[in-house]
XYZ file of C-alpha atoms in Angstrom:
245
model
C 5.057 11.664 -12.058
C 8.628 11.314 -10.867
C 9.764 7.976 -12.334
C 12.783 6.316 -10.734
C 14.135 3.172 -12.368
C 16.510 0.641 -10.804
C 18.187 -2.532 -11.963
C 16.434 -4.909 -9.576
C 13.598 -5.310 -7.111
C 16.052 -5.155 -4.236
C 17.455 -1.844 -5.445
C 13.908 -0.484 -5.744
C 13.182 -1.511 -2.153
C 16.419 -0.120 -0.751
C 16.051 3.248 -2.464
C 12.379 3.634 -1.569
C 13.008 2.657 2.057
C 15.907 5.110 2.292
C 13.659 7.901 1.040
C 10.894 7.008 3.509
C 13.370 6.808 6.370
C 14.701 10.247 5.469
C 11.180 11.664 5.400
C 10.477 10.256 8.875
C 13.734 11.647 10.250
C 12.862 15.063 8.836
C 9.353 14.943 10.305
C 9.022 12.287 13.030
C 5.240 12.827 13.364
C 4.478 11.721 9.809
C 1.127 10.086 9.118
C 1.813 7.124 6.836
C -0.501 5.028 4.695
C 0.892 1.507 4.358
C 0.107 -1.324 1.928
C 0.386 -5.082 2.072
C 0.897 -7.705 -0.611
C 4.161 -8.982 -2.015
C 5.522 -5.686 -3.363
C 6.291 -3.885 -0.058
C 7.877 -6.831 1.767
C 11.441 -5.842 0.896
C 10.727 -2.178 1.618
C 9.640 -3.165 5.116
C 12.703 -5.385 5.474
C 14.923 -2.433 4.602
C 13.123 -0.134 7.049
C 13.559 -2.737 9.794
C 17.274 -2.918 9.012
C 17.638 0.872 9.189
C 15.798 0.904 12.516
C 17.895 -1.912 13.934
C 21.064 0.002 13.035
C 19.780 2.774 15.281
C 19.162 5.111 12.354
C 15.362 5.341 12.409
C 12.983 6.211 15.247
C 9.332 5.482 14.474
C 7.941 6.174 17.938
C 6.180 9.396 16.925
C 4.924 8.270 13.501
C 1.299 7.263 12.894
C 0.297 4.508 10.485
C -2.940 3.541 8.784
C -3.031 0.418 6.689
C -4.937 0.745 3.452
C -7.117 -2.359 3.621
C -8.016 -5.568 5.423
C -9.780 -8.797 4.560
C -13.428 -8.905 5.590
C -14.364 -11.496 8.180
C -10.892 -12.017 9.646
C -9.964 -11.019 13.203
C -6.605 -9.268 13.648
C -4.900 -12.390 15.010
C -5.875 -14.592 12.072
C -2.581 -15.511 10.345
C -4.117 -14.654 6.959
C -5.122 -11.135 8.033
C -3.199 -8.141 6.825
C -2.727 -7.098 10.451
C -0.841 -10.349 11.033
C 1.161 -9.687 7.839
C 2.174 -6.270 9.130
C 3.142 -7.709 12.516
C 5.401 -10.253 10.809
C 7.031 -7.890 8.358
C 7.217 -4.575 10.236
C 5.412 -3.917 13.503
C 7.170 -6.551 15.616
C 10.582 -5.258 14.574
C 10.346 -1.481 15.020
C 9.314 0.941 17.740
C 5.975 2.166 16.406
C 3.752 3.058 19.343
C 0.830 0.590 19.454
C -1.698 3.387 19.921
C -0.431 5.019 16.721
C -1.037 1.909 14.574
C -4.446 1.953 12.872
C -6.199 -0.867 11.057
C -9.595 -1.787 9.725
C -11.229 -4.417 11.927
C -12.123 -7.080 9.406
C -14.227 -8.885 11.996
C -16.429 -5.861 12.796
C -20.114 -6.866 12.698
C -21.129 -3.747 10.736
C -18.827 -3.150 7.760
C -20.328 0.245 6.911
C -19.925 1.506 10.461
C -16.341 0.245 10.532
C -15.562 2.083 7.297
C -17.056 5.282 8.705
C -15.014 4.864 11.891
C -11.817 4.430 9.882
C -12.415 7.447 7.670
C -13.065 9.537 10.780
C -9.774 8.353 12.295
C -7.841 9.284 9.137
C -9.488 12.715 9.111
C -8.759 13.222 12.808
C -5.087 12.532 12.122
C -5.083 15.246 9.469
C -4.917 12.916 6.469
C -1.823 11.311 5.043
C 1.558 12.936 4.755
C 2.936 9.968 2.819
C 1.165 7.022 1.216
C 3.059 3.958 0.005
C 1.235 1.966 -2.669
C 1.598 -1.172 -4.665
C -0.379 -1.719 -7.843
C -2.316 -4.778 -8.908
C -1.898 -6.204 -12.411
C -5.457 -4.975 -13.063
C -4.593 -1.448 -11.897
C -6.088 -1.552 -8.415
C -4.623 0.625 -5.652
C -5.428 -0.350 -2.089
C -8.403 -2.607 -2.879
C -10.072 -0.139 -5.219
C -10.840 -2.572 -8.015
C -11.514 -1.612 -11.664
C -15.135 -0.882 -12.493
C -17.550 1.628 -13.910
C -16.829 4.066 -11.077
C -14.654 4.527 -8.013
C -15.690 5.340 -4.460
C -14.125 8.212 -2.556
C -14.739 6.872 0.945
C -13.820 3.606 2.642
C -16.041 0.726 1.615
C -16.589 -3.000 1.408
C -15.367 -4.515 -1.854
C -15.609 -7.889 -3.550
C -12.147 -8.909 -4.686
C -11.655 -9.874 -8.302
C -10.411 -13.326 -9.205
C -7.229 -11.718 -10.573
C -6.573 -9.927 -7.289
C -7.155 -13.097 -5.275
C -4.766 -15.017 -7.519
C -2.156 -12.265 -7.083
C -2.433 -12.626 -3.299
C -2.191 -16.417 -3.341
C 1.607 -16.449 -2.627
C 0.837 -14.922 0.774
C -1.293 -17.925 1.735
C 0.662 -20.903 0.462
C -0.093 -20.298 -3.229
C -3.708 -21.294 -2.669
C -6.068 -18.636 -4.032
C -9.033 -20.394 -2.426
C -7.644 -19.318 0.959
C -7.803 -15.638 0.008
C -11.055 -14.121 1.361
C -13.650 -13.030 -1.147
C -14.142 -9.523 0.242
C -12.254 -6.754 2.019
C -12.535 -3.311 3.561
C -10.513 -0.606 1.838
C -9.818 3.085 1.875
C -11.389 4.862 -1.053
C -9.443 6.926 -3.538
C -10.063 10.322 -1.890
C -7.568 10.044 1.004
C -4.982 8.558 -1.360
C -5.262 11.447 -3.798
C -5.299 13.948 -0.932
C -2.011 12.685 0.530
C 0.863 15.142 0.427
C 3.130 12.524 -1.202
C 2.379 9.248 -2.948
C 5.058 6.606 -3.506
C 4.214 3.598 -5.680
C 6.452 0.564 -6.061
C 6.248 -1.958 -8.886
C 8.556 -4.550 -10.306
C 8.506 -7.501 -12.660
C 7.175 -8.222 -16.129
C 3.602 -8.733 -14.907
C 3.439 -5.074 -13.846
C 4.892 -3.526 -17.016
C 1.624 -3.184 -18.927
C -0.349 -1.709 -16.049
C 2.444 0.726 -15.139
C 2.409 1.967 -18.725
C -1.376 2.284 -18.613
C -1.207 4.131 -15.293
C 1.301 6.683 -16.610
C 0.293 7.094 -20.252
C -3.252 5.798 -20.528
C -6.517 7.665 -20.047
C -7.739 8.465 -16.553
C -10.413 5.855 -16.074
C -11.971 3.794 -13.260
C -11.066 0.787 -15.374
C -7.510 1.479 -14.179
C -7.872 3.023 -10.716
C -4.146 3.819 -10.532
C -4.535 6.137 -13.545
C -6.121 8.695 -11.192
C -2.654 9.259 -9.759
C -2.036 11.333 -12.889
C -4.100 13.998 -11.106
C -1.747 14.128 -8.123
C 1.051 16.701 -8.042
C 3.573 14.711 -5.997
C 3.755 11.073 -7.124
C 6.967 9.068 -7.112
C 7.185 5.765 -8.981
C 9.843 3.302 -7.838
C 10.290 0.728 -10.594
C 12.686 -1.931 -11.729
C 13.759 -1.748 -15.358
C 11.364 -4.513 -16.416
C 8.273 -2.849 -14.951
C 9.434 0.480 -16.412
C 9.987 -0.708 -19.959
C 6.825 0.984 -21.256
C 7.510 4.364 -19.650
C 11.231 4.879 -20.129
C 11.270 5.553 -23.854
C 8.262 7.795 -24.371
């Protein structure tokens, strides 16, 4: 893993966004996997700023978000689609037909997951995936357990994950839905590049486990050890367990 350490969260976001912008300039037709949550907000803010300076054209890029809450229509303000509209989509020139999302309100969750996997495959898989990491080691919404699933699937969110997401809904974890649809680990591990951002003291232990611990479904992010092109973008607090090994 290529570990990059910065003094602050804002420096992490600026450097990661600059790298992503450069990758898109070099290959405008990139297929991107995009996360939600608190971690990528400043990365998206930086990408918007680069675009608004006239230095980034996203019109030929394709995006797939990694997950969505189950039971929420796209226009629900709590949905991840609404999150992406607020933080990125409304502010850049992504073509609407190139933006892909799980439909959390689909009546048949299994059929929706199959549809989404087929769309990712039709696009040729991911060139670049941007990830956050949960304090329990989840990536996308692949939660810790006895095993991991390769394909997209319905998942019950852990209490820890729902508490982590509470700041997005007024610090009220009861407003976070109980279940979600998520990409499985296969398309993440098959991406040409994986970029993971983490910052803050509450991520230090899991970052250390991801990098130096055993590969185990109890820490889904540990499977990134198997990938040949992973870049970690960390602040010095989150990196404290990996810098001195």
